[in-house]
Coordinates of C-alpha atoms in Angstrom, one line a residue:
Chain A
M3 CA 26.5 -32.4 2.2
V4 CA 25.5 -31.0 5.6
V5 CA 25.9 -27.4 4.3
G6 CA 23.9 -28.4 1.2
N7 CA 21.2 -29.7 3.4
I8 CA 21.0 -26.6 5.6
L9 CA 21.0 -24.3 2.5
M10 CA 18.3 -26.3 0.8
W11 CA 16.0 -26.1 3.8
A12 CA 16.8 -22.5 4.4
A13 CA 15.9 -21.7 0.8
A14 CA 12.7 -23.6 1.1
L15 CA 11.8 -21.7 4.3
A16 CA 12.7 -18.4 2.8
F17 CA 10.7 -19.0 -0.3
A18 CA 7.7 -20.3 1.7
A19 CA 7.9 -17.1 3.9
F20 CA 7.9 -15.0 0.7
A21 CA 5.1 -16.9 -0.9
V22 CA 2.9 -16.9 2.2
K23 CA 3.5 -13.2 2.8
M24 CA 2.5 -12.4 -0.8
L25 CA -0.6 -14.6 -0.6
M26 CA -1.7 -12.9 2.6
H27 CA -1.4 -9.6 0.9
I28 CA -2.9 -10.6 -2.4
A29 CA -6.0 -12.3 -0.8
P30 CA -7.9 -9.0 -0.2
W31 CA -7.3 -8.0 -3.8
F32 CA -10.0 -10.4 -4.8
R33 CA -12.6 -9.1 -2.4
R34 CA -16.1 -8.1 -3.6
S35 CA -16.4 -4.7 -5.1
G36 CA -19.2 -2.2 -4.5
R37 CA -17.8 0.3 -2.2
P38 CA -18.5 4.0 -2.7
G39 CA -16.8 5.6 -5.7
E40 CA -15.1 2.4 -6.8
T41 CA -14.1 2.5 -10.4
H42 CA -14.7 -0.4 -12.7
Q43 CA -11.9 -2.9 -12.0
G44 CA -12.1 -5.2 -15.0
L45 CA -9.3 -5.3 -17.6
R46 CA -9.6 -2.9 -20.5
W47 CA -7.2 -3.9 -23.2
R48 CA -6.6 -0.4 -24.5
A49 CA -5.8 0.7 -21.0
V50 CA -3.5 -2.3 -20.5
I51 CA -1.6 -1.4 -23.7
A52 CA -1.4 2.2 -22.5
A53 CA -0.1 1.1 -19.1
V54 CA 2.8 -1.0 -20.6
P55 CA 5.2 1.9 -21.2
E56 CA 4.0 3.6 -18.0
I57 CA 5.1 0.5 -16.1
L58 CA 8.2 -0.5 -18.0
L59 CA 9.6 3.1 -18.1
L60 CA 8.4 4.0 -14.6
R61 CA 7.0 7.2 -16.2
R62 CA 5.1 8.4 -13.1
L63 CA 8.3 8.4 -11.1
F64 CA 10.0 10.2 -14.0
R65 CA 7.3 12.9 -13.8
A66 CA 7.7 13.1 -10.0
N67 CA 11.5 13.1 -9.8
P68 CA 13.7 12.6 -12.8
V69 CA 16.9 12.4 -10.7
I70 CA 15.8 9.5 -8.6
W71 CA 14.1 8.0 -11.6
L72 CA 17.4 7.5 -13.3
G73 CA 18.7 5.3 -10.5
E74 CA 15.5 3.5 -10.0
W75 CA 15.0 2.7 -13.6
V76 CA 18.5 1.5 -14.1
F77 CA 18.2 -0.6 -10.9
H78 CA 14.9 -2.2 -11.9
A79 CA 16.0 -2.9 -15.5
S80 CA 19.4 -4.4 -14.4
L81 CA 17.7 -6.5 -11.7
L82 CA 15.3 -7.9 -14.4
L83 CA 18.2 -8.8 -16.7
V84 CA 20.2 -10.3 -13.8
I85 CA 17.2 -12.4 -12.8
I86 CA 16.7 -13.6 -16.3
R87 CA 20.4 -14.4 -16.6
H88 CA 20.2 -16.4 -13.4
L89 CA 17.5 -18.7 -14.9
K90 CA 20.3 -20.7 -16.6
Y91 CA 20.9 -22.2 -13.1
F92 CA 17.2 -23.2 -12.8
L93 CA 16.3 -24.5 -16.2
S94 CA 17.5 -27.5 -18.1
P95 CA 17.8 -27.3 -21.0
V96 CA 18.5 -23.6 -21.0
P97 CA 16.3 -21.8 -23.6
P98 CA 18.3 -20.0 -26.3
F99 CA 17.1 -16.5 -25.3
I100 CA 18.6 -17.0 -21.8
W101 CA 21.9 -17.8 -23.4
A102 CA 21.5 -14.8 -25.6
I103 CA 21.2 -12.4 -22.8
Q104 CA 24.1 -13.8 -20.7
R105 CA 26.5 -11.1 -21.8
I106 CA 24.2 -8.1 -21.3
G107 CA 23.0 -9.8 -18.0
G108 CA 26.6 -9.9 -16.9
I109 CA 27.0 -6.2 -17.6
A110 CA 23.8 -5.5 -15.8
G111 CA 25.2 -7.3 -12.8
Y112 CA 28.0 -4.7 -12.6
I113 CA 25.6 -1.8 -13.2
M114 CA 23.1 -2.8 -10.5
P115 CA 25.3 -2.0 -7.4
L116 CA 26.3 1.3 -9.0
S117 CA 22.6 2.2 -9.5
L118 CA 21.9 1.2 -5.9
L119 CA 24.8 3.4 -4.6
Y120 CA 23.4 6.2 -6.7
I121 CA 19.9 5.8 -5.2
I122 CA 21.3 5.6 -1.7
I123 CA 23.3 8.8 -2.2
V124 CA 20.5 10.7 -3.8
K125 CA 18.0 9.6 -1.1
A126 CA 20.3 10.2 1.8
I127 CA 22.0 13.4 0.7
F128 CA 20.0 15.3 -1.8
N129 CA 16.4 14.0 -1.5
R130 CA 14.9 15.0 1.8
G131 CA 16.7 12.2 3.6
R132 CA 14.6 12.5 6.7
Y133 CA 11.6 11.0 4.8
V134 CA 13.4 7.9 3.7
F135 CA 12.3 5.0 5.9
A136 CA 14.5 2.5 7.5
Y137 CA 12.9 -0.4 5.6
N138 CA 13.9 1.2 2.3
Y139 CA 17.5 1.5 3.4
F140 CA 17.4 -2.1 4.6
L141 CA 16.3 -3.3 1.2
L142 CA 18.7 -1.0 -0.7
A143 CA 21.6 -2.2 1.5
G144 CA 20.4 -5.9 1.1
F145 CA 20.4 -5.6 -2.7
L146 CA 23.7 -3.8 -2.6
L147 CA 25.3 -6.6 -0.7
V148 CA 23.8 -9.3 -2.8
S149 CA 24.9 -7.6 -6.0
A150 CA 28.3 -6.8 -4.7
A151 CA 28.8 -10.4 -3.6
G152 CA 27.7 -11.4 -7.2
V153 CA 30.2 -9.0 -8.8
I154 CA 33.1 -10.3 -6.5
M155 CA 32.2 -13.9 -7.4
R156 CA 32.0 -13.2 -11.1
T157 CA 35.2 -11.1 -11.2
F158 CA 37.6 -12.8 -8.8
F159 CA 36.3 -16.2 -7.6
Y160 CA 34.3 -17.7 -10.4
P161 CA 32.6 -20.8 -9.0
D162 CA 32.0 -24.1 -10.7
T163 CA 28.8 -23.5 -12.7
M164 CA 27.9 -27.2 -12.9
Q165 CA 28.2 -27.5 -9.1
I166 CA 25.8 -24.6 -8.7
K167 CA 23.4 -26.1 -11.3
D168 CA 23.4 -29.5 -9.5
F169 CA 22.9 -27.9 -6.2
I170 CA 19.9 -25.7 -7.4
A171 CA 18.4 -28.7 -9.3
G172 CA 18.6 -30.7 -6.0
A173 CA 17.1 -27.9 -3.9
L174 CA 14.2 -27.4 -6.3
R175 CA 13.3 -31.1 -5.8
L176 CA 14.0 -30.8 -2.0
H177 CA 16.7 -33.4 -2.6
A178 CA 19.9 -32.4 -0.8
T179 CA 23.1 -32.2 -2.9
A180 CA 26.5 -30.9 -1.9
A181 CA 26.8 -27.1 -1.8
P182 CA 29.2 -25.6 -4.3
D183 CA 32.7 -25.4 -2.9
S184 CA 32.7 -21.6 -3.0
L185 CA 32.4 -19.3 0.0
P186 CA 31.5 -16.3 -2.2
F187 CA 28.6 -18.3 -3.7
I188 CA 27.4 -19.4 -0.3
S189 CA 27.5 -15.8 0.9
H190 CA 25.7 -14.6 -2.2
F191 CA 23.1 -17.3 -1.8
C192 CA 22.5 -16.7 1.9
L193 CA 22.1 -12.9 1.3
V194 CA 19.4 -13.7 -1.3
L195 CA 17.6 -15.9 1.2
I196 CA 17.8 -13.2 3.9
I197 CA 16.2 -10.5 1.7
L198 CA 13.7 -12.8 -0.1
P199 CA 11.0 -12.7 2.7
F200 CA 11.4 -8.9 2.9
L201 CA 10.8 -8.2 -0.7
P202 CA 8.3 -5.4 -1.0
T203 CA 4.7 -6.1 -2.0
H204 CA 4.9 -3.3 -4.6
I205 CA 6.6 -5.7 -7.0
F206 CA 3.2 -7.2 -7.7
A207 CA 0.9 -4.4 -6.7
A208 CA 2.5 -1.4 -8.3
P209 CA 2.0 -2.5 -12.0
L210 CA -1.7 -3.0 -11.2
T211 CA -2.2 0.4 -9.5
I212 CA -0.3 2.1 -12.3
Y213 CA -2.7 0.5 -14.7
Q214 CA -5.7 1.5 -12.6
A215 CA -4.4 5.1 -12.4
G216 CA -4.1 5.4 -16.2
K217 CA -7.6 4.1 -16.5
R218 CA -8.9 6.5 -13.9
D219 CA -7.2 9.5 -15.6
K220 CA -9.0 8.4 -18.8
E221 CA -12.4 8.1 -17.0
L222 CA -11.9 11.5 -15.4
E223 CA -12.2 13.0 -18.9
D224 CA -15.7 11.5 -19.2
L225 CA -16.9 12.0 -15.7
I226 CA -18.8 15.2 -16.2
H227 CA -17.6 16.1 -19.7
G228 CA -18.7 15.0 -23.1
G229 CA -21.8 13.3 -24.4
K230 CA -22.9 11.7 -21.2
Q231 CA -24.6 14.8 -20.1
E232 CA -27.8 16.5 -21.2
Chain B
M29 CA -14.5 -2.7 25.0
A30 CA -12.3 -0.4 22.9
E31 CA -9.4 -2.8 23.4
N32 CA -11.4 -5.6 21.8
R33 CA -12.4 -3.5 18.9
N34 CA -8.8 -2.9 18.1
K35 CA -8.2 -6.6 17.5
K36 CA -10.9 -6.7 14.8
M37 CA -9.3 -7.0 11.4
F38 CA -8.3 -3.7 9.8
G39 CA -9.0 -2.9 6.2
G40 CA -12.7 -3.9 6.1
C41 CA -13.8 -0.6 4.6
L42 CA -11.2 -0.7 1.8
S43 CA -11.9 -1.9 -1.7
A44 CA -9.7 -4.5 -3.4
L45 CA -8.0 -1.7 -5.3
Q46 CA -7.3 0.2 -2.1
H47 CA -5.7 -2.9 -0.5
M48 CA -3.6 -3.1 -3.6
E49 CA -2.7 0.5 -3.3
L50 CA -1.5 0.1 0.3
D51 CA 0.7 -2.8 -1.0
A52 CA 1.9 -0.7 -3.9
C53 CA 3.2 2.2 -1.9
T54 CA 7.0 2.2 -2.2
Q55 CA 7.5 4.7 0.5
C56 CA 9.5 6.8 -1.9
G57 CA 8.3 10.0 -0.4
E58 CA 7.8 11.8 -3.7
C59 CA 4.3 12.8 -2.6
L60 CA 5.6 14.8 0.3
K61 CA 6.7 17.8 -1.8
N62 CA 3.1 18.4 -2.7
C63 CA 1.5 17.9 0.7
P64 CA 0.2 21.2 2.0
V65 CA 0.0 19.9 5.6
Q66 CA 3.6 18.8 5.4
E67 CA 4.5 22.2 4.0
V68 CA 3.2 24.1 7.0
T69 CA 3.6 21.6 9.9
G70 CA 6.6 19.4 8.9
N71 CA 4.9 16.7 10.9
R72 CA 6.2 13.5 9.6
Q73 CA 3.3 11.5 11.1
V74 CA 0.8 13.3 8.8
S75 CA 2.8 12.4 5.7
P76 CA 1.1 10.1 3.2
P77 CA 3.8 7.3 3.4
A78 CA 3.7 7.4 7.2
K79 CA -0.1 7.0 7.3
I80 CA 0.1 4.1 4.8
R81 CA 2.8 2.5 6.8
A82 CA 0.8 2.8 10.0
F83 CA -2.3 1.4 8.5
R84 CA -0.3 -1.5 7.0
D85 CA 1.0 -2.2 10.5
F86 CA -2.6 -2.3 11.8
I87 CA -3.5 -4.8 9.1
K88 CA -0.5 -6.9 9.8
K89 CA -1.3 -7.1 13.5
T90 CA -4.8 -8.2 12.9
R91 CA -4.7 -10.2 9.6
G92 CA -1.0 -11.0 9.0
L93 CA 0.5 -14.5 9.1
K94 CA 1.5 -14.2 12.8
S95 CA -2.1 -13.2 13.7
F96 CA -3.4 -16.0 11.6
V97 CA -1.3 -18.5 13.5
L98 CA -1.2 -17.0 17.0
G99 CA -4.4 -14.9 17.0
A100 CA -4.9 -11.2 16.3
R101 CA -2.8 -8.8 18.4
D102 CA -4.2 -5.8 20.0
V103 CA -3.4 -2.5 18.2
D104 CA -2.3 0.1 20.8
R105 CA -5.0 2.6 21.4
G106 CA -2.5 5.5 21.5
L107 CA -1.1 4.5 18.1
L108 CA -4.7 4.4 16.7
E109 CA -5.5 7.8 18.2
D110 CA -2.3 9.3 16.7
F111 CA -3.1 7.8 13.3
T112 CA -6.7 9.1 13.5
R113 CA -5.5 12.6 14.2
A114 CA -3.1 12.3 11.3
V115 CA -5.6 11.0 8.9
F116 CA -8.2 13.7 9.9
E117 CA -5.6 16.5 9.7
C118 CA -5.2 15.8 6.0
T119 CA -7.1 18.2 3.7
T120 CA -7.8 15.3 1.2
C121 CA -6.6 17.6 -1.6
G122 CA -5.2 14.6 -3.5
A123 CA -2.0 16.3 -4.5
C124 CA 0.0 13.4 -3.0
G125 CA -1.9 11.0 -5.3
K126 CA -1.2 13.2 -8.3
A127 CA 2.5 13.0 -7.6
C128 CA 2.4 9.3 -6.6
S129 CA 4.9 7.2 -8.6
V130 CA 2.6 4.2 -8.5
G131 CA -0.7 6.1 -9.0
I132 CA -2.4 5.7 -5.6
Y133 CA -5.8 7.4 -5.6
T134 CA -5.3 9.1 -2.3
Q135 CA -8.2 11.6 -2.6
R136 CA -10.4 8.4 -2.2
L137 CA -8.1 6.4 0.1
W138 CA -8.0 8.9 3.0
P139 CA -11.8 9.2 3.4
M140 CA -12.0 5.4 3.5
L141 CA -9.2 5.2 6.2
R142 CA -11.2 7.8 8.1
R143 CA -14.3 5.6 7.7
E144 CA -12.4 2.7 9.2
M145 CA -11.6 4.9 12.3
V146 CA -15.2 6.1 12.6
L147 CA -16.5 2.5 12.6
R148 CA -14.0 1.8 15.4
G149 CA -15.3 4.7 17.4
I150 CA -12.0 6.6 17.3
G151 CA -12.7 9.2 14.6
P152 CA -13.8 11.8 13.7
I153 CA -12.3 14.4 15.9
E154 CA -13.6 17.4 17.8
A155 CA -16.0 19.6 15.8
Q156 CA -16.1 17.1 12.9
R157 CA -18.2 14.9 15.2
D158 CA -21.0 17.4 15.3
M159 CA -21.7 17.3 11.6
P160 CA -24.1 14.4 11.4
E161 CA -26.3 15.8 14.2
D162 CA -26.2 19.3 12.6
V163 CA -27.2 17.8 9.2
R164 CA -30.0 15.7 10.8
R165 CA -31.3 18.8 12.7
T166 CA -31.0 21.5 10.2
G167 CA -30.1 19.9 6.8
N168 CA -26.6 21.5 6.7
P169 CA -23.3 20.8 8.5
Y170 CA -23.1 24.3 10.0
G171 CA -26.3 23.8 12.0
K172 CA -27.8 27.0 10.6
P173 CA -31.5 27.4 10.0
A174 CA -32.9 26.5 6.6
A175 CA -34.7 29.8 6.6
E176 CA -31.4 31.6 6.3
R177 CA -30.2 29.4 3.4
F178 CA -31.3 31.7 0.6
A179 CA -33.3 34.5 2.1
P180 CA -30.4 36.8 3.1
W181 CA -28.8 37.0 -0.3
F182 CA -31.1 35.7 -3.1
P183 CA -31.5 38.5 -5.7
A184 CA -35.1 39.5 -6.1
E185 CA -34.8 40.0 -9.8
V186 CA -33.8 36.4 -10.4
K187 CA -36.7 34.1 -11.2
V188 CA -36.7 30.5 -10.2
A189 CA -39.1 28.2 -12.0
E190 CA -41.3 25.6 -10.2
K191 CA -40.2 23.0 -12.8
A192 CA -37.4 23.1 -15.3
E193 CA -34.9 20.9 -17.1
I194 CA -32.0 22.8 -15.5
G195 CA -31.7 22.6 -11.7
Y196 CA -29.3 24.6 -9.6
Y197 CA -27.9 23.2 -6.3
T198 CA -26.4 25.9 -4.1
G199 CA -24.5 23.8 -1.6
C200 CA -24.3 24.6 2.1
T201 CA -20.9 26.3 2.2
G202 CA -21.8 28.7 -0.5
A203 CA -25.2 29.5 0.9
Y204 CA -24.0 30.2 4.4
D205 CA -20.3 31.0 4.1
A206 CA -19.5 32.2 0.6
I207 CA -22.5 34.3 -0.3
P208 CA -21.0 36.5 -3.0
M209 CA -20.1 33.3 -4.9
V210 CA -23.6 31.7 -5.0
K211 CA -25.2 35.1 -5.5
G212 CA -23.0 35.4 -8.6
D213 CA -24.1 31.9 -9.7
V214 CA -27.8 32.7 -9.7
T215 CA -27.3 36.2 -11.1
V216 CA -25.5 34.6 -14.1
L217 CA -28.0 31.8 -14.4
G218 CA -30.8 34.4 -14.4
K219 CA -29.0 36.4 -17.2
I220 CA -28.6 33.3 -19.3
G221 CA -32.4 33.4 -19.5
R222 CA -33.2 29.7 -19.6
P223 CA -35.6 28.7 -16.9
F224 CA -34.0 26.9 -14.0
T225 CA -35.4 25.4 -10.8
M226 CA -34.2 25.1 -7.2
L227 CA -35.4 23.1 -4.2
P228 CA -36.9 25.2 -1.4
P229 CA -34.4 25.9 1.4
E230 CA -35.8 23.2 3.7
E231 CA -35.5 20.6 1.0
E232 CA -32.1 21.6 -0.3
V233 CA -30.1 19.6 2.2
C234 CA -26.4 18.8 2.4
C235 CA -25.1 16.8 -0.6
G236 CA -23.3 14.5 1.9
F237 CA -19.7 15.5 1.0
P238 CA -18.6 16.6 4.5
L239 CA -20.1 13.5 6.0
F240 CA -18.5 11.3 3.3
V241 CA -15.1 12.9 3.5
T242 CA -15.1 12.4 7.3
G243 CA -16.1 8.8 7.0
Q244 CA -19.6 9.3 8.6
F245 CA -21.8 7.6 6.0
E246 CA -24.9 6.8 8.1
L247 CA -27.1 9.6 6.7
L248 CA -25.8 9.6 3.2
E249 CA -28.3 7.3 1.6
G250 CA -31.3 9.3 3.0
L251 CA -29.8 12.6 2.0
V252 CA -29.0 11.5 -1.5
K253 CA -32.4 9.9 -2.1
R254 CA -34.2 13.0 -0.8
L255 CA -32.3 15.3 -3.1
V256 CA -32.5 13.1 -6.2
E257 CA -36.2 12.6 -5.8
G258 CA -36.7 16.4 -5.2
Y259 CA -34.9 17.2 -8.5
T260 CA -36.6 14.4 -10.4
Q261 CA -40.1 15.7 -9.3
R262 CA -39.1 19.1 -10.7
G263 CA -38.3 17.6 -14.0
V264 CA -34.5 18.3 -13.8
K265 CA -32.5 16.8 -16.6
T266 CA -29.2 18.6 -15.8
L267 CA -28.2 19.6 -12.3
V268 CA -25.8 22.6 -12.2
C269 CA -23.7 23.4 -9.2
S270 CA -20.6 25.6 -8.5
C271 CA -19.2 23.9 -5.4
P272 CA -16.4 21.5 -6.5
C273 CA -17.0 19.3 -3.4
C274 CA -20.7 18.9 -4.1
V275 CA -20.0 18.3 -7.9
N276 CA -17.5 15.6 -7.0
M277 CA -19.9 14.0 -4.5
I278 CA -22.8 14.1 -7.0
A279 CA -20.8 12.8 -9.9
R280 CA -18.9 10.1 -8.1
D281 CA -20.8 9.0 -5.1
W282 CA -24.5 9.8 -5.5
P283 CA -25.1 6.9 -7.9
H284 CA -23.7 4.5 -5.2
F285 CA -25.9 5.9 -2.4
Y286 CA -28.9 6.3 -4.7
G287 CA -28.5 2.6 -5.7
R288 CA -28.5 3.2 -9.4
K289 CA -27.6 5.7 -12.2
L290 CA -28.9 9.2 -11.5
P291 CA -31.9 10.3 -13.6
F292 CA -30.2 13.5 -14.5
G293 CA -26.7 14.7 -15.6
I294 CA -24.4 16.9 -13.5
R295 CA -22.6 20.0 -14.8
H296 CA -20.2 22.3 -13.0
I297 CA -21.5 25.8 -13.4
S298 CA -18.4 26.8 -15.4
Q299 CA -19.3 24.2 -18.1
Y300 CA -22.9 25.5 -18.3
V301 CA -21.9 29.2 -18.4
L302 CA -19.1 28.7 -20.9
A303 CA -21.7 27.0 -23.2
A304 CA -24.0 30.0 -22.7
L305 CA -21.2 32.3 -23.6
E306 CA -20.3 30.4 -26.7
E307 CA -24.0 30.4 -27.7
G308 CA -24.1 34.1 -27.3
R309 CA -26.8 34.0 -24.6
I310 CA -24.6 36.2 -22.4
S311 CA -21.7 38.4 -23.1
P312 CA -19.4 40.3 -20.8
T313 CA -19.2 43.9 -21.8
A314 CA -17.7 45.9 -18.9
P315 CA -13.9 45.6 -18.9
V316 CA -11.9 44.5 -16.0
A317 CA -8.5 46.0 -16.7
E318 CA -6.6 43.9 -14.2
S319 CA -4.3 41.0 -14.0
I320 CA -6.0 38.2 -12.2
I321 CA -4.8 34.8 -11.0
Y322 CA -7.0 31.7 -11.0
H323 CA -6.7 29.1 -8.3
D324 CA -7.8 25.5 -9.3
P325 CA -9.8 24.0 -6.5
C326 CA -8.6 20.5 -5.6
Y327 CA -12.0 18.7 -6.0
L328 CA -12.6 20.5 -9.3
S329 CA -9.3 19.9 -11.0
R330 CA -8.1 16.6 -9.5
G331 CA -11.6 15.6 -8.5
V332 CA -13.6 15.9 -11.6
G333 CA -11.1 17.1 -14.2
I334 CA -12.3 20.7 -14.8
T335 CA -9.5 23.1 -15.4
E336 CA -10.0 24.9 -18.7
E337 CA -13.7 26.1 -18.5
P338 CA -13.1 28.6 -15.7
R339 CA -10.1 30.0 -17.5
A340 CA -12.0 30.2 -20.8
I341 CA -14.7 32.2 -19.0
L342 CA -12.2 34.6 -17.4
K343 CA -10.4 35.1 -20.7
R344 CA -13.7 36.3 -22.3
I345 CA -13.9 39.2 -19.9
P346 CA -12.5 42.2 -21.7
G347 CA -9.2 43.6 -20.3
V348 CA -8.4 40.6 -18.2
Q349 CA -4.9 39.4 -18.1
L350 CA -4.9 35.9 -16.7
L351 CA -1.9 34.9 -14.6
E352 CA -1.0 31.3 -13.5
F353 CA 0.2 29.9 -10.2
T354 CA 3.4 27.9 -10.5
R355 CA 1.4 24.8 -9.5
N356 CA -1.8 24.9 -11.6
R357 CA -4.5 22.8 -13.0
A358 CA -4.3 19.2 -11.8
N359 CA -1.1 20.0 -9.8
S360 CA -2.6 23.0 -8.0
R361 CA -1.8 23.7 -4.4
C362 CA -4.5 23.1 -1.8
C363 CA -6.0 26.3 -0.3
G364 CA -6.1 24.6 3.1
A365 CA -9.9 24.4 3.5
G366 CA -10.4 20.8 2.3
G367 CA -11.4 17.6 3.9
A368 CA -13.3 19.2 6.8
A369 CA -9.8 19.5 8.4
R370 CA -10.4 23.3 8.7
K371 CA -13.0 22.6 11.4
V372 CA -10.3 21.4 13.7
F373 CA -6.9 22.4 12.3
H374 CA -7.7 26.1 11.8
E375 CA -4.1 27.2 12.1
N376 CA -3.0 24.8 9.4
A377 CA -5.7 26.0 7.1
V378 CA -4.8 29.7 7.5
A379 CA -1.1 28.9 7.0
I380 CA -1.8 26.9 3.9
G381 CA -4.2 29.6 2.6
R382 CA -1.4 32.2 3.1
L383 CA 0.9 30.2 0.8
T384 CA -1.6 30.8 -2.0
I385 CA -2.0 34.5 -1.0
D386 CA 1.8 34.9 -1.0
E387 CA 2.2 33.6 -4.6
A388 CA -0.7 35.7 -5.8
Y389 CA 0.8 38.8 -4.1
E390 CA 4.3 38.1 -5.5
K391 CA 2.9 37.7 -9.0
K392 CA 1.3 41.1 -8.5
A393 CA -2.2 39.8 -9.2
G394 CA -4.9 42.4 -8.8
R395 CA -7.4 39.8 -7.8
L396 CA -7.2 36.2 -6.7
V397 CA -10.0 34.3 -8.4
L398 CA -11.3 31.3 -6.5
G399 CA -13.8 28.7 -7.6
C400 CA -14.8 26.9 -4.4
P401 CA -16.9 28.1 -1.5
A402 CA -14.6 26.4 1.1
C403 CA -11.5 28.1 -0.5
Y404 CA -13.4 31.4 -0.6
G405 CA -14.3 31.3 3.1
K406 CA -10.9 30.1 4.3
V407 CA -8.7 32.2 2.1
N408 CA -10.7 35.3 3.1
E409 CA -10.1 34.3 6.7
A410 CA -6.4 33.8 6.0
M411 CA -6.3 37.3 4.4
S412 CA -7.7 38.9 7.5
G413 CA -4.9 40.6 9.4
Y414 CA -2.3 39.5 6.9
E415 CA 0.3 42.0 5.6
K416 CA -0.1 40.8 2.0
Q417 CA -3.5 41.8 0.7
V418 CA -5.1 40.7 -2.6
K419 CA -8.7 41.1 -3.5
I420 CA -10.6 37.8 -3.5
V421 CA -13.3 37.1 -6.0
D422 CA -15.2 34.1 -7.3
V423 CA -15.4 33.3 -11.1
M424 CA -19.2 33.8 -11.2
E425 CA -19.1 36.8 -8.9
L426 CA -16.6 38.5 -11.2
L427 CA -18.6 37.5 -14.3
S428 CA -22.0 38.6 -12.9
G429 CA -20.5 42.1 -12.4
V430 CA -19.5 42.6 -16.0
L431 CA -22.6 41.2 -17.8

């Protein structure tokens, strides 16, 4: 119960740190426009539709570096599947689509650490390693440890799912329950809490800047071309 | 006093989108392979991700959670000076933004970061500081007399109308530093045969670009209003200009500083001349039996999206064989002259310019065709004393010789 209590408050603290950090970053995104050369910032549905494959396939990264793109795309896709798969611990009843992706989510859990290893190797050895910043390595290593702990747990020390679900349900209500009786789970959970406040702001900002870049490219065609002149 | 200023919140000059862009940078470093300053200096501090990271740190220190709770922390003056030097060493070519995996509009972000440093009294650096006073005194950032703006080179046979629907803006760099280029412009405009007007030399002041790109905005509104009103009084409906930086400034930023939509349209000279060629108003007759290579200026290709018109003009010249740089069009390599960095970092500019010369030379180009007065001046300078020699010519200079 003591461990459960500590973990619950640690989770609340980590989530609060993450949420406050993101809010502090997001606040200036809503500032008044009207600075020189600012492009129109409203949503344009055609541009939104055009941005969807750009964002989902990380096309800009593909154009810049297809070798690193392979690792990054596989990592982001597998992370998404793993997160969706983990929703079964947070939701009750569990929606059918989450049950439906359990198998593929499980496979993604094995692929994720491999993709992270690939990224680390490419960045460190082949890809101008001197320009990779320490923070990036910290995040990559953090995700690698979390995913490796997840793989070990799933493969060798499968914990009691019901215990996990009870613990998570209690933590979400800030009502302490006993932590699952599984050291791999506790390690996995603690590692997630450690990296949560350090998650990069690009997870929210990048889709929006990719959308804006697509819109800007389109506007460039009209800037001094076409029927707007003479 | 300076210490207190460094506690003031950073990011005040940035738009919402630019704040988003700072947050979006993944520090992947993909931009670095296209950065011309990196290519010649290898200085990590000048790299786009390092600049973004440094500025994020300044923001964090003055508006982050800790500063919210405990009060803003002072940003070390030395760090600010290093950052300022790095951000002013950039040529603002925008190649990093073109390669950016999250689409950061760096050609616009860097001038705004420079603006932030100017407002804090740290930037600009060295000779860049003299530009506002030069513009105030003489109307141009070179401090040269207005009387020398057109007189030394303007062809006597070209007639300029008092009023006309077509206006031509020379630009300061062309008028004082790349004379064959602007002489070619007005010669071609004269041969097209449509009346065009120009402002008198004392009225044709700086478009504001060098001040904008170095973050010194104070004179911009006055300059822009003066120019817009001058052209409006002359009945201009379309303003034609060959300088990519001026065109960029007019198309993107004049409406902001003018306060509303411009009363006329803006055309790059290549668009106007290509239309005249297509209409049969002019026709190149004398052949140029040479292979030539065209360099896309950063503010023309990435800035306003003009890449095909200059090529279409060159291809119409009989005998011309057009070669391409490996990096061309929107991915072109900077010539080293951009962003007013050349005023301070002369050695970088020459070294970057020589990368363009090297490729033109290796591809056995008979002539290196440039389309920007800043490139024209700087690449000519880079050629001086260099073992690889390629003849430099501007698009209109070349065309005016074969009409």
